[in-house]
PDB file of N, CA, C and O in Angstrom:
ATOM      1  N   MET A 393     267.316  90.217  31.139  1.00 78.00           N
ATOM      2  CA  MET A 393     266.213  90.375  32.038  1.00 78.00           C
ATOM      3  C   MET A 393     265.466  91.661  31.673  1.00 78.00           C
ATOM      4  O   MET A 393     266.078  92.695  31.434  1.00 78.00           O
ATOM      5  N   LEU A 394     264.168  91.579  31.629  1.00 87.00           N
ATOM      6  CA  LEU A 394     263.339  92.750  31.378  1.00 87.00           C
ATOM      7  C   LEU A 394     262.613  93.133  32.659  1.00 87.00           C
ATOM      8  O   LEU A 394     262.088  92.282  33.369  1.00 87.00           O
ATOM      9  N   TYR A 395     262.594  94.410  32.922  1.00 91.00           N
ATOM     10  CA  TYR A 395     261.874  94.960  34.064  1.00 91.00           C
ATOM     11  C   TYR A 395     260.910  95.987  33.497  1.00 91.00           C
ATOM     12  O   TYR A 395     261.334  96.928  32.828  1.00 91.00           O
ATOM     13  N   GLU A 396     259.618  95.786  33.715  1.00 93.00           N
ATOM     14  CA  GLU A 396     258.620  96.676  33.134  1.00 93.00           C
ATOM     15  C   GLU A 396     257.847  97.407  34.221  1.00 93.00           C
ATOM     16  O   GLU A 396     257.510  96.825  35.252  1.00 93.00           O
ATOM     17  N   VAL A 397     257.565  98.682  33.954  1.00 92.00           N
ATOM     18  CA  VAL A 397     256.777  99.520  34.848  1.00 92.00           C
ATOM     19  C   VAL A 397     255.725 100.210  33.992  1.00 92.00           C
ATOM     20  O   VAL A 397     256.033 100.721  32.920  1.00 92.00           O
ATOM     21  N   THR A 398     254.502 100.230  34.466  1.00 93.00           N
ATOM     22  CA  THR A 398     253.425 100.920  33.774  1.00 93.00           C
ATOM     23  C   THR A 398     253.220 102.279  34.425  1.00 93.00           C
ATOM     24  O   THR A 398     253.300 102.411  35.644  1.00 93.00           O
ATOM     25  N   SER A 399     252.973 103.288  33.605  1.00 93.00           N
ATOM     26  CA  SER A 399     252.790 104.638  34.120  1.00 93.00           C
ATOM     27  C   SER A 399     251.682 105.354  33.373  1.00 93.00           C
ATOM     28  O   SER A 399     251.462 105.101  32.190  1.00 93.00           O
ATOM     29  N   GLN A 400     251.025 106.256  34.065  1.00 93.00           N
ATOM     30  CA  GLN A 400     250.016 107.119  33.445  1.00 93.00           C
ATOM     31  C   GLN A 400     250.618 108.475  33.077  1.00 93.00           C
ATOM     32  O   GLN A 400     249.933 109.331  32.528  1.00 93.00           O
ATOM     33  N   ARG A 401     251.895 108.669  33.364  1.00 95.00           N
ATOM     34  CA  ARG A 401     252.570 109.935  33.057  1.00 95.00           C
ATOM     35  C   ARG A 401     252.763 110.090  31.555  1.00 95.00           C
ATOM     36  O   ARG A 401     252.787 109.122  30.807  1.00 95.00           O
ATOM     37  N   THR A 402     252.978 111.329  31.145  1.00 92.00           N
ATOM     38  CA  THR A 402     253.280 111.608  29.737  1.00 92.00           C
ATOM     39  C   THR A 402     254.761 111.331  29.479  1.00 92.00           C
ATOM     40  O   THR A 402     255.565 111.248  30.422  1.00 92.00           O
ATOM     41  N   GLN A 403     255.115 111.246  28.205  1.00 92.00           N
ATOM     42  CA  GLN A 403     256.515 111.018  27.846  1.00 92.00           C
ATOM     43  C   GLN A 403     257.414 112.118  28.402  1.00 92.00           C
ATOM     44  O   GLN A 403     258.441 111.814  29.017  1.00 92.00           O
ATOM     45  N   PRO A 404     257.074 113.401  28.268  1.00 94.00           N
ATOM     46  CA  PRO A 404     257.940 114.436  28.845  1.00 94.00           C
ATOM     47  C   PRO A 404     258.084 114.327  30.370  1.00 94.00           C
ATOM     48  O   PRO A 404     259.160 114.573  30.920  1.00 94.00           O
ATOM     49  N   GLU A 405     257.003 113.945  31.059  1.00 96.00           N
ATOM     50  CA  GLU A 405     257.080 113.783  32.510  1.00 96.00           C
ATOM     51  C   GLU A 405     258.008 112.638  32.888  1.00 96.00           C
ATOM     52  O   GLU A 405     258.810 112.754  33.816  1.00 96.00           O
ATOM     53  N   ILE A 406     257.895 111.541  32.161  1.00 95.00           N
ATOM     54  CA  ILE A 406     258.753 110.388  32.431  1.00 95.00           C
ATOM     55  C   ILE A 406     260.203 110.731  32.120  1.00 95.00           C
ATOM     56  O   ILE A 406     261.120 110.398  32.881  1.00 95.00           O
ATOM     57  N   GLU A 407     260.435 111.414  31.006  1.00 94.00           N
ATOM     58  CA  GLU A 407     261.797 111.783  30.636  1.00 94.00           C
ATOM     59  C   GLU A 407     262.422 112.688  31.707  1.00 94.00           C
ATOM     60  O   GLU A 407     263.579 112.504  32.088  1.00 94.00           O
ATOM     61  N   SER A 408     261.671 113.633  32.208  1.00 96.00           N
ATOM     62  CA  SER A 408     262.164 114.526  33.258  1.00 96.00           C
ATOM     63  C   SER A 408     262.517 113.742  34.526  1.00 96.00           C
ATOM     64  O   SER A 408     263.578 113.943  35.119  1.00 96.00           O
ATOM     65  N   ALA A 409     261.649 112.822  34.917  1.00 96.00           N
ATOM     66  CA  ALA A 409     261.896 111.993  36.102  1.00 96.00           C
ATOM     67  C   ALA A 409     263.111 111.097  35.890  1.00 96.00           C
ATOM     68  O   ALA A 409     263.908 110.888  36.813  1.00 96.00           O
ATOM     69  N   LEU A 410     263.268 110.587  34.673  1.00 95.00           N
ATOM     70  CA  LEU A 410     264.415 109.737  34.357  1.00 95.00           C
ATOM     71  C   LEU A 410     265.715 110.537  34.464  1.00 95.00           C
ATOM     72  O   LEU A 410     266.702 110.063  35.019  1.00 95.00           O
ATOM     73  N   GLU A 411     265.710 111.760  33.948  1.00 95.00           N
ATOM     74  CA  GLU A 411     266.901 112.613  34.031  1.00 95.00           C
ATOM     75  C   GLU A 411     267.281 112.876  35.489  1.00 95.00           C
ATOM     76  O   GLU A 411     268.457 112.791  35.854  1.00 95.00           O
ATOM     77  N   GLU A 412     266.292 113.184  36.327  1.00 96.00           N
ATOM     78  CA  GLU A 412     266.547 113.426  37.751  1.00 96.00           C
ATOM     79  C   GLU A 412     267.100 112.181  38.431  1.00 96.00           C
ATOM     80  O   GLU A 412     268.057 112.247  39.202  1.00 96.00           O
ATOM     81  N   SER A 413     266.494 111.043  38.146  1.00 95.00           N
ATOM     82  CA  SER A 413     266.930 109.793  38.759  1.00 95.00           C
ATOM     83  C   SER A 413     268.333 109.405  38.287  1.00 95.00           C
ATOM     84  O   SER A 413     269.148 108.932  39.075  1.00 95.00           O
ATOM     85  N   ALA A 414     268.600 109.607  37.015  1.00 95.00           N
ATOM     86  CA  ALA A 414     269.927 109.284  36.483  1.00 95.00           C
ATOM     87  C   ALA A 414     270.996 110.093  37.206  1.00 95.00           C
ATOM     88  O   ALA A 414     272.019 109.540  37.637  1.00 95.00           O
ATOM     89  N   LYS A 415     270.771 111.385  37.376  1.00 94.00           N
ATOM     90  CA  LYS A 415     271.734 112.243  38.084  1.00 94.00           C
ATOM     91  C   LYS A 415     271.933 111.760  39.522  1.00 94.00           C
ATOM     92  O   LYS A 415     273.056 111.698  40.011  1.00 94.00           O
ATOM     93  N   LYS A 416     270.835 111.419  40.167  1.00 95.00           N
ATOM     94  CA  LYS A 416     270.890 110.952  41.555  1.00 95.00           C
ATOM     95  C   LYS A 416     271.772 109.714  41.688  1.00 95.00           C
ATOM     96  O   LYS A 416     272.471 109.534  42.676  1.00 95.00           O
ATOM     97  N   HIS A 417     271.751 108.860  40.667  1.00 93.00           N
ATOM     98  CA  HIS A 417     272.514 107.611  40.694  1.00 93.00           C
ATOM     99  C   HIS A 417     273.828 107.702  39.914  1.00 93.00           C
ATOM    100  O   HIS A 417     274.421 106.679  39.587  1.00 93.00           O
ATOM    101  N   LYS A 418     274.239 108.938  39.627  1.00 92.00           N
ATOM    102  CA  LYS A 418     275.503 109.207  38.933  1.00 92.00           C
ATOM    103  C   LYS A 418     275.570 108.575  37.556  1.00 92.00           C
ATOM    104  O   LYS A 418     276.595 108.074  37.114  1.00 92.00           O
ATOM    105  N   LEU A 419     274.428 108.603  36.877  1.00 94.00           N
ATOM    106  CA  LEU A 419     274.339 108.125  35.503  1.00 94.00           C
ATOM    107  C   LEU A 419     274.124 109.328  34.597  1.00 94.00           C
ATOM    108  O   LEU A 419     273.529 110.324  35.004  1.00 94.00           O
ATOM    109  N   GLY A 420     274.594 109.211  33.383  1.00 94.00           N
ATOM    110  CA  GLY A 420     274.329 110.240  32.401  1.00 94.00           C
ATOM    111  C   GLY A 420     273.495 109.663  31.274  1.00 94.00           C
ATOM    112  O   GLY A 420     273.661 108.492  30.918  1.00 94.00           O
ATOM    113  N   ILE A 421     272.592 110.465  30.735  1.00 95.00           N
ATOM    114  CA  ILE A 421     271.852 110.045  29.545  1.00 95.00           C
ATOM    115  C   ILE A 421     272.692 110.477  28.359  1.00 95.00           C
ATOM    116  O   ILE A 421     272.879 111.661  28.111  1.00 95.00           O
ATOM    117  N   MET A 422     273.236 109.495  27.657  1.00 95.00           N
ATOM    118  CA  MET A 422     274.154 109.773  26.560  1.00 95.00           C
ATOM    119  C   MET A 422     273.423 110.237  25.304  1.00 95.00           C
ATOM    120  O   MET A 422     273.856 111.143  24.623  1.00 95.00           O
ATOM    121  N   THR A 423     272.323 109.569  25.016  1.00 96.00           N
ATOM    122  CA  THR A 423     271.531 109.923  23.838  1.00 96.00           C
ATOM    123  C   THR A 423     270.132 109.345  23.981  1.00 96.00           C
ATOM    124  O   THR A 423     269.899 108.451  24.792  1.00 96.00           O
ATOM    125  N   VAL A 424     269.222 109.879  23.188  1.00 96.00           N
ATOM    126  CA  VAL A 424     267.852 109.377  23.145  1.00 96.00           C
ATOM    127  C   VAL A 424     267.522 109.087  21.693  1.00 96.00           C
ATOM    128  O   VAL A 424     267.706 109.944  20.825  1.00 96.00           O
ATOM    129  N   HIS A 425     267.063 107.878  21.431  1.00 97.00           N
ATOM    130  CA  HIS A 425     266.632 107.501  20.089  1.00 97.00           C
ATOM    131  C   HIS A 425     265.115 107.561  20.042  1.00 97.00           C
ATOM    132  O   HIS A 425     264.443 106.829  20.777  1.00 97.00           O
ATOM    133  N   GLU A 426     264.578 108.428  19.225  1.00 96.00           N
ATOM    134  CA  GLU A 426     263.135 108.484  19.007  1.00 96.00           C
ATOM    135  C   GLU A 426     262.872 107.608  17.784  1.00 96.00           C
ATOM    136  O   GLU A 426     263.083 108.024  16.644  1.00 96.00           O
ATOM    137  N   LEU A 427     262.441 106.370  18.023  1.00 96.00           N
ATOM    138  CA  LEU A 427     262.393 105.378  16.947  1.00 96.00           C
ATOM    139  C   LEU A 427     261.475 105.748  15.798  1.00 96.00           C
ATOM    140  O   LEU A 427     261.773 105.446  14.643  1.00 96.00           O
ATOM    141  N   LYS A 428     260.359 106.413  16.070  1.00 96.00           N
ATOM    142  CA  LYS A 428     259.455 106.818  14.984  1.00 96.00           C
ATOM    143  C   LYS A 428     260.200 107.723  14.002  1.00 96.00           C
ATOM    144  O   LYS A 428     260.151 107.530  12.788  1.00 96.00           O
ATOM    145  N   LYS A 429     260.930 108.699  14.546  1.00 96.00           N
ATOM    146  CA  LYS A 429     261.677 109.647  13.713  1.00 96.00           C
ATOM    147  C   LYS A 429     262.857 108.949  13.010  1.00 96.00           C
ATOM    148  O   LYS A 429     263.082 109.160  11.823  1.00 96.00           O
ATOM    149  N   THR A 430     263.578 108.124  13.739  1.00 96.00           N
ATOM    150  CA  THR A 430     264.729 107.419  13.163  1.00 96.00           C
ATOM    151  C   THR A 430     264.295 106.532  12.010  1.00 96.00           C
ATOM    152  O   THR A 430     264.927 106.521  10.945  1.00 96.00           O
ATOM    153  N   MET A 431     263.208 105.800  12.197  1.00 96.00           N
ATOM    154  CA  MET A 431     262.729 104.899  11.146  1.00 96.00           C
ATOM    155  C   MET A 431     262.186 105.687   9.958  1.00 96.00           C
ATOM    156  O   MET A 431     262.407 105.303   8.807  1.00 96.00           O
ATOM    157  N   ALA A 432     261.497 106.797  10.219  1.00 97.00           N
ATOM    158  CA  ALA A 432     260.990 107.638   9.128  1.00 97.00           C
ATOM    159  C   ALA A 432     262.144 108.151   8.278  1.00 97.00           C
ATOM    160  O   ALA A 432     262.037 108.203   7.042  1.00 97.00           O
ATOM    161  N   ASN A 433     263.260 108.503   8.919  1.00 97.00           N
ATOM    162  CA  ASN A 433     264.443 108.957   8.180  1.00 97.00           C
ATOM    163  C   ASN A 433     265.019 107.869   7.286  1.00 97.00           C
ATOM    164  O   ASN A 433     265.752 108.157   6.344  1.00 97.00           O
ATOM    165  N   LYS A 434     264.683 106.617   7.583  1.00 97.00           N
ATOM    166  CA  LYS A 434     265.137 105.476   6.780  1.00 97.00           C
ATOM    167  C   LYS A 434     264.064 105.006   5.810  1.00 97.00           C
ATOM    168  O   LYS A 434     264.198 103.978   5.155  1.00 97.00           O
ATOM    169  N   GLY A 435     262.946 105.735   5.737  1.00 97.00           N
ATOM    170  CA  GLY A 435     261.872 105.387   4.820  1.00 97.00           C
ATOM    171  C   GLY A 435     260.930 104.318   5.330  1.00 97.00           C
ATOM    172  O   GLY A 435     260.184 103.724   4.557  1.00 97.00           O
ATOM    173  N   VAL A 436     260.956 104.073   6.642  1.00 97.00           N
ATOM    174  CA  VAL A 436     260.098 103.040   7.232  1.00 97.00           C
ATOM    175  C   VAL A 436     259.056 103.721   8.107  1.00 97.00           C
ATOM    176  O   VAL A 436     259.393 104.523   8.980  1.00 97.00           O
ATOM    177  N   GLU A 437     257.776 103.402   7.862  1.00 96.00           N
ATOM    178  CA  GLU A 437     256.701 103.968   8.664  1.00 96.00           C
ATOM    179  C   GLU A 437     256.490 103.115   9.903  1.00 96.00           C
ATOM    180  O   GLU A 437     256.257 101.911   9.827  1.00 96.00           O
ATOM    181  N   PHE A 438     256.603 103.737  11.059  1.00 94.00           N
ATOM    182  CA  PHE A 438     256.396 103.067  12.346  1.00 94.00           C
ATOM    183  C   PHE A 438     255.311 103.831  13.064  1.00 94.00           C
ATOM    184  O   PHE A 438     255.456 105.022  13.349  1.00 94.00           O
ATOM    185  N   ASP A 439     254.186 103.174  13.330  1.00 92.00           N
ATOM    186  CA  ASP A 439     253.035 103.846  13.937  1.00 92.00           C
ATOM    187  C   ASP A 439     253.131 103.950  15.453  1.00 92.00           C
ATOM    188  O   ASP A 439     252.394 104.711  16.065  1.00 92.00           O
ATOM    189  N   GLY A 440     254.034 103.192  16.053  1.00 92.00           N
ATOM    190  CA  GLY A 440     254.147 103.204  17.504  1.00 92.00           C
ATOM    191  C   GLY A 440     254.912 104.405  18.022  1.00 92.00           C
ATOM    192  O   GLY A 440     255.404 105.228  17.252  1.00 92.00           O
ATOM    193  N   GLU A 441     254.957 104.515  19.336  1.00 94.00           N
ATOM    194  CA  GLU A 441     255.757 105.538  19.982  1.00 94.00           C
ATOM    195  C   GLU A 441     256.765 104.825  20.862  1.00 94.00           C
ATOM    196  O   GLU A 441     256.381 104.043  21.738  1.00 94.00           O
ATOM    197  N   CYS A 442     258.042 105.087  20.623  1.00 96.00           N
ATOM    198  CA  CYS A 442     259.080 104.406  21.390  1.00 96.00           C
ATOM    199  C   CYS A 442     260.327 105.273  21.426  1.00 96.00           C
ATOM    200  O   CYS A 442     260.791 105.744  20.392  1.00 96.00           O
ATOM    201  N   TRP A 443     260.830 105.471  22.624  1.00 97.00           N
ATOM    202  CA  TRP A 443     262.074 106.199  22.836  1.00 97.00           C
ATOM    203  C   TRP A 443     263.032 105.262  23.552  1.00 97.00           C
ATOM    204  O   TRP A 443     262.645 104.547  24.479  1.00 97.00           O
ATOM    205  N   VAL A 444     264.285 105.257  23.136  1.00 97.00           N
ATOM    206  CA  VAL A 444     265.307 104.447  23.798  1.00 97.00           C
ATOM    207  C   VAL A 444     266.360 105.405  24.358  1.00 97.00           C
ATOM    208  O   VAL A 444     266.977 106.165  23.611  1.00 97.00           O
ATOM    209  N   TYR A 445     266.532 105.350  25.668  1.00 97.00           N
ATOM    210  CA  TYR A 445     267.492 106.199  26.373  1.00 97.00           C
ATOM    211  C   TYR A 445     268.739 105.372  26.661  1.00 97.00           C
ATOM    212  O   TYR A 445     268.647 104.291  27.243  1.00 97.00           O
ATOM    213  N   GLU A 446     269.890 105.873  26.242  1.00 97.00           N
ATOM    214  CA  GLU A 446     271.151 105.210  26.547  1.00 97.00           C
ATOM    215  C   GLU A 446     271.750 105.896  27.763  1.00 97.00           C
ATOM    216  O   GLU A 446     271.988 107.108  27.746  1.00 97.00           O
ATOM    217  N   VAL A 447     271.951 105.126  28.824  1.00 97.00           N
ATOM    218  CA  VAL A 447     272.472 105.675  30.072  1.00 97.00           C
ATOM    219  C   VAL A 447     273.767 104.968  30.469  1.00 97.00           C
ATOM    220  O   VAL A 447     273.964 103.797  30.146  1.00 97.00           O
ATOM    221  N   CYS A 448     274.636 105.716  31.150  1.00 96.00           N
ATOM    222  CA  CYS A 448     275.924 105.130  31.511  1.00 96.00           C
ATOM    223  C   CYS A 448     276.554 105.875  32.681  1.00 96.00           C
ATOM    224  O   CYS A 448     276.396 107.080  32.824  1.00 96.00           O
ATOM    225  N   ASN A 449     277.268 105.140  33.488  1.00 95.00           N
ATOM    226  CA  ASN A 449     278.171 105.699  34.490  1.00 95.00           C
ATOM    227  C   ASN A 449     279.565 105.334  33.984  1.00 95.00           C
ATOM    228  O   ASN A 449     279.960 104.166  34.033  1.00 95.00           O
ATOM    229  N   PRO A 450     280.305 106.287  33.434  1.00 93.00           N
ATOM    230  CA  PRO A 450     281.577 105.964  32.803  1.00 93.00           C
ATOM    231  C   PRO A 450     282.589 105.298  33.732  1.00 93.00           C
ATOM    232  O   PRO A 450     283.354 104.444  33.290  1.00 93.00           O
ATOM    233  N   HIS A 451     282.559 105.639  35.024  1.00 94.00           N
ATOM    234  CA  HIS A 451     283.502 105.018  35.964  1.00 94.00           C
ATOM    235  C   HIS A 451     283.181 103.533  36.145  1.00 94.00           C
ATOM    236  O   HIS A 451     284.089 102.688  36.146  1.00 94.00           O
ATOM    237  N   GLN A 452     281.886 103.228  36.270  1.00 94.00           N
ATOM    238  CA  GLN A 452     281.492 101.825  36.404  1.00 94.00           C
ATOM    239  C   GLN A 452     281.713 101.065  35.101  1.00 94.00           C
ATOM    240  O   GLN A 452     282.156  99.913  35.103  1.00 94.00           O
ATOM    241  N   ALA A 453     281.414 101.711  33.980  1.00 94.00           N
ATOM    242  CA  ALA A 453     281.636 101.071  32.678  1.00 94.00           C
ATOM    243  C   ALA A 453     283.109 100.725  32.504  1.00 94.00           C
ATOM    244  O   ALA A 453     283.452  99.641  32.019  1.00 94.00           O
ATOM    245  N   ASN A 454     283.984 101.617  32.923  1.00 95.00           N
ATOM    246  CA  ASN A 454     285.416 101.369  32.816  1.00 95.00           C
ATOM    247  C   ASN A 454     285.827 100.137  33.620  1.00 95.00           C
ATOM    248  O   ASN A 454     286.575  99.287  33.135  1.00 95.00           O
ATOM    249  N   LYS A 455     285.308 100.024  34.849  1.00 96.00           N
ATOM    250  CA  LYS A 455     285.619  98.855  35.691  1.00 96.00           C
ATOM    251  C   LYS A 455     285.158  97.564  35.025  1.00 96.00           C
ATOM    252  O   LYS A 455     285.874  96.568  34.999  1.00 96.00           O
ATOM    253  N   VAL A 456     283.943  97.593  34.504  1.00 94.00           N
ATOM    254  CA  VAL A 456     283.380  96.404  33.860  1.00 94.00           C
ATOM    255  C   VAL A 456     284.202  96.027  32.630  1.00 94.00           C
ATOM    256  O   VAL A 456     284.554  94.858  32.424  1.00 94.00           O
ATOM    257  N   LEU A 457     284.513  97.008  31.814  1.00 96.00           N
ATOM    258  CA  LEU A 457     285.262  96.744  30.579  1.00 96.00           C
ATOM    259  C   LEU A 457     286.676  96.245  30.864  1.00 96.00           C
ATOM    260  O   LEU A 457     287.193  95.387  30.142  1.00 96.00           O
ATOM    261  N   GLU A 458     287.309  96.778  31.912  1.00 96.00           N
ATOM    262  CA  GLU A 458     288.642  96.297  32.274  1.00 96.00           C
ATOM    263  C   GLU A 458     288.595  94.855  32.755  1.00 96.00           C
ATOM    264  O   GLU A 458     289.518  94.082  32.521  1.00 96.00           O
ATOM    265  N   ALA A 459     287.510  94.477  33.405  1.00 97.00           N
ATOM    266  CA  ALA A 459     287.361  93.104  33.905  1.00 97.00           C
ATOM    267  C   ALA A 459     286.997  92.126  32.792  1.00 97.00           C
ATOM    268  O   ALA A 459     287.472  90.991  32.776  1.00 97.00           O
ATOM    269  N   ASN A 460     286.158  92.580  31.849  1.00 96.00           N
ATOM    270  CA  ASN A 460     285.715  91.680  30.793  1.00 96.00           C
ATOM    271  C   ASN A 460     285.185  92.514  29.625  1.00 96.00           C
ATOM    272  O   ASN A 460     284.015  92.905  29.617  1.00 96.00           O
ATOM    273  N   ALA A 461     286.026  92.754  28.646  1.00 96.00           N
ATOM    274  CA  ALA A 461     285.673  93.618  27.516  1.00 96.00           C
ATOM    275  C   ALA A 461     284.530  93.055  26.672  1.00 96.00           C
ATOM    276  O   ALA A 461     283.871  93.813  25.958  1.00 96.00           O
ATOM    277  N   SER A 462     284.245  91.771  26.777  1.00 96.00           N
ATOM    278  CA  SER A 462     283.171  91.194  25.959  1.00 96.00           C
ATOM    279  C   SER A 462     281.797  91.719  26.369  1.00 96.00           C
ATOM    280  O   SER A 462     280.845  91.648  25.598  1.00 96.00           O
ATOM    281  N   VAL A 463     281.694  92.290  27.575  1.00 92.00           N
ATOM    282  CA  VAL A 463     280.412  92.860  28.000  1.00 92.00           C
ATOM    283  C   VAL A 463     280.140  94.182  27.304  1.00 92.00           C
ATOM    284  O   VAL A 463     279.074  94.757  27.493  1.00 92.00           O
ATOM    285  N   SER A 464     281.053  94.639  26.505  1.00 94.00           N
ATOM    286  CA  SER A 464     280.862  95.911  25.801  1.00 94.00           C
ATOM    287  C   SER A 464     279.615  95.897  24.921  1.00 94.00           C
ATOM    288  O   SER A 464     279.039  96.951  24.661  1.00 94.00           O
ATOM    289  N   THR A 465     279.180  94.713  24.521  1.00 94.00           N
ATOM    290  CA  THR A 465     277.969  94.623  23.707  1.00 94.00           C
ATOM    291  C   THR A 465     276.719  95.029  24.487  1.00 94.00           C
ATOM    292  O   THR A 465     275.698  95.335  23.888  1.00 94.00           O
ATOM    293  N   ALA A 466     276.801  95.052  25.806  1.00 92.00           N
ATOM    294  CA  ALA A 466     275.657  95.424  26.647  1.00 92.00           C
ATOM    295  C   ALA A 466     275.735  96.876  27.118  1.00 92.00           C
ATOM    296  O   ALA A 466     274.891  97.311  27.886  1.00 92.00           O
ATOM    297  N   LEU A 467     276.749  97.590  26.663  1.00 94.00           N
ATOM    298  CA  LEU A 467     276.918  98.987  27.081  1.00 94.00           C
ATOM    299  C   LEU A 467     276.662  99.921  25.921  1.00 94.00           C
ATOM    300  O   LEU A 467     276.997  99.592  24.792  1.00 94.00           O
ATOM    301  N   PRO A 468     276.138 101.078  26.124  1.00 95.00           N
ATOM    302  CA  PRO A 468     275.596 101.562  27.379  1.00 95.00           C
ATOM    303  C   PRO A 468     274.289 100.851  27.715  1.00 95.00           C
ATOM    304  O   PRO A 468     273.693 100.195  26.859  1.00 95.00           O
ATOM    305  N   CYS A 469     273.852 101.006  28.926  1.00 93.00           N
ATOM    306  CA  CYS A 469     272.570 100.422  29.336  1.00 93.00           C
ATOM    307  C   CYS A 469     271.449 101.183  28.628  1.00 93.00           C
ATOM    308  O   CYS A 469     271.576 102.358  28.326  1.00 93.00           O
ATOM    309  N   ARG A 470     270.372 100.493  28.364  1.00 95.00           N
ATOM    310  CA  ARG A 470     269.259 101.120  27.645  1.00 95.00           C
ATOM    311  C   ARG A 470     267.961 101.006  28.436  1.00 95.00           C
ATOM    312  O   ARG A 470     267.672  99.982  29.038  1.00 95.00           O
ATOM    313  N   ILE A 471     267.213 102.092  28.380  1.00 95.00           N
ATOM    314  CA  ILE A 471     265.885 102.133  28.993  1.00 95.00           C
ATOM    315  C   ILE A 471     264.926 102.519  27.878  1.00 95.00           C
ATOM    316  O   ILE A 471     265.146 103.506  27.171  1.00 95.00           O
ATOM    317  N   SER A 472     263.898 101.729  27.711  1.00 96.00           N
ATOM    318  CA  SER A 472     262.931 101.971  26.634  1.00 96.00           C
ATOM    319  C   SER A 472     261.625 102.484  27.213  1.00 96.00           C
ATOM    320  O   SER A 472     261.115 101.959  28.206  1.00 96.00           O
ATOM    321  N   LEU A 473     261.100 103.518  26.578  1.00 96.00           N
ATOM    322  CA  LEU A 473     259.798 104.070  26.947  1.00 96.00           C
ATOM    323  C   LEU A 473     258.913 103.935  25.718  1.00 96.00           C
ATOM    324  O   LEU A 473     259.265 104.402  24.640  1.00 96.00           O
ATOM    325  N   TYR A 474     257.808 103.230  25.874  1.00 94.00           N
ATOM    326  CA  TYR A 474     256.923 103.020  24.725  1.00 94.00           C
ATOM    327  C   TYR A 474     255.481 103.007  25.173  1.00 94.00           C
ATOM    328  O   TYR A 474     255.155 102.791  26.327  1.00 94.00           O
ATOM    329  N   ARG A 475     254.621 103.278  24.209  1.00 88.00           N
ATOM    330  CA  ARG A 475     253.182 103.300  24.460  1.00 88.00           C
ATOM    331  C   ARG A 475     252.570 101.996  23.932  1.00 88.00           C
ATOM    332  O   ARG A 475     252.865 101.574  22.826  1.00 88.00           O
ATOM    333  N   VAL A 476     251.714 101.397  24.751  1.00 81.00           N
ATOM    334  CA  VAL A 476     251.025 100.165  24.376  1.00 81.00           C
ATOM    335  C   VAL A 476     249.540 100.485  24.207  1.00 81.00           C
ATOM    336  O   VAL A 476     248.944 101.135  25.060  1.00 81.00           O
ATOM    337  N   GLY A 477     248.972 100.051  23.109  1.00 74.00           N
ATOM    338  CA  GLY A 477     247.539 100.271  22.880  1.00 74.00           C
ATOM    339  C   GLY A 477     247.213 101.745  22.683  1.00 74.00           C
ATOM    340  O   GLY A 477     248.020 102.517  22.208  1.00 74.00           O
ATOM    341  N   ASP A 478     246.008 102.129  23.089  1.00 64.00           N
ATOM    342  CA  ASP A 478     245.535 103.502  22.869  1.00 64.00           C
ATOM    343  C   ASP A 478     245.995 104.451  23.969  1.00 64.00           C
ATOM    344  O   ASP A 478     245.841 105.654  23.829  1.00 64.00           O
ATOM    345  N   GLY A 479     246.518 103.916  25.081  1.00 53.00           N
ATOM    346  CA  GLY A 479     246.818 104.739  26.240  1.00 53.00           C
ATOM    347  C   GLY A 479     248.028 105.513  26.128  1.00 53.00           C
ATOM    348  O   GLY A 479     248.502 106.366  26.692  1.00 53.00           O
TER     349      GLY A 479
END
């Protein structure tokens, strides 16, 4: 399932709000993938702007994994921030 939200905020503003919200919901941001930079390091030019945030609540992840380890392919949860068009 995809859930999309449009925002006029800048990437740093959104990232700051995401960090605050994650803490509020007992989630941690494990890592951030800046796809333009990652792809450039692999010799691939990507003109878009896209960041992928990996978030997790380790206590909840543990419960899920103990119940059904096959869901591990969906962990950690990911939130993508990207720019569409010129905006």
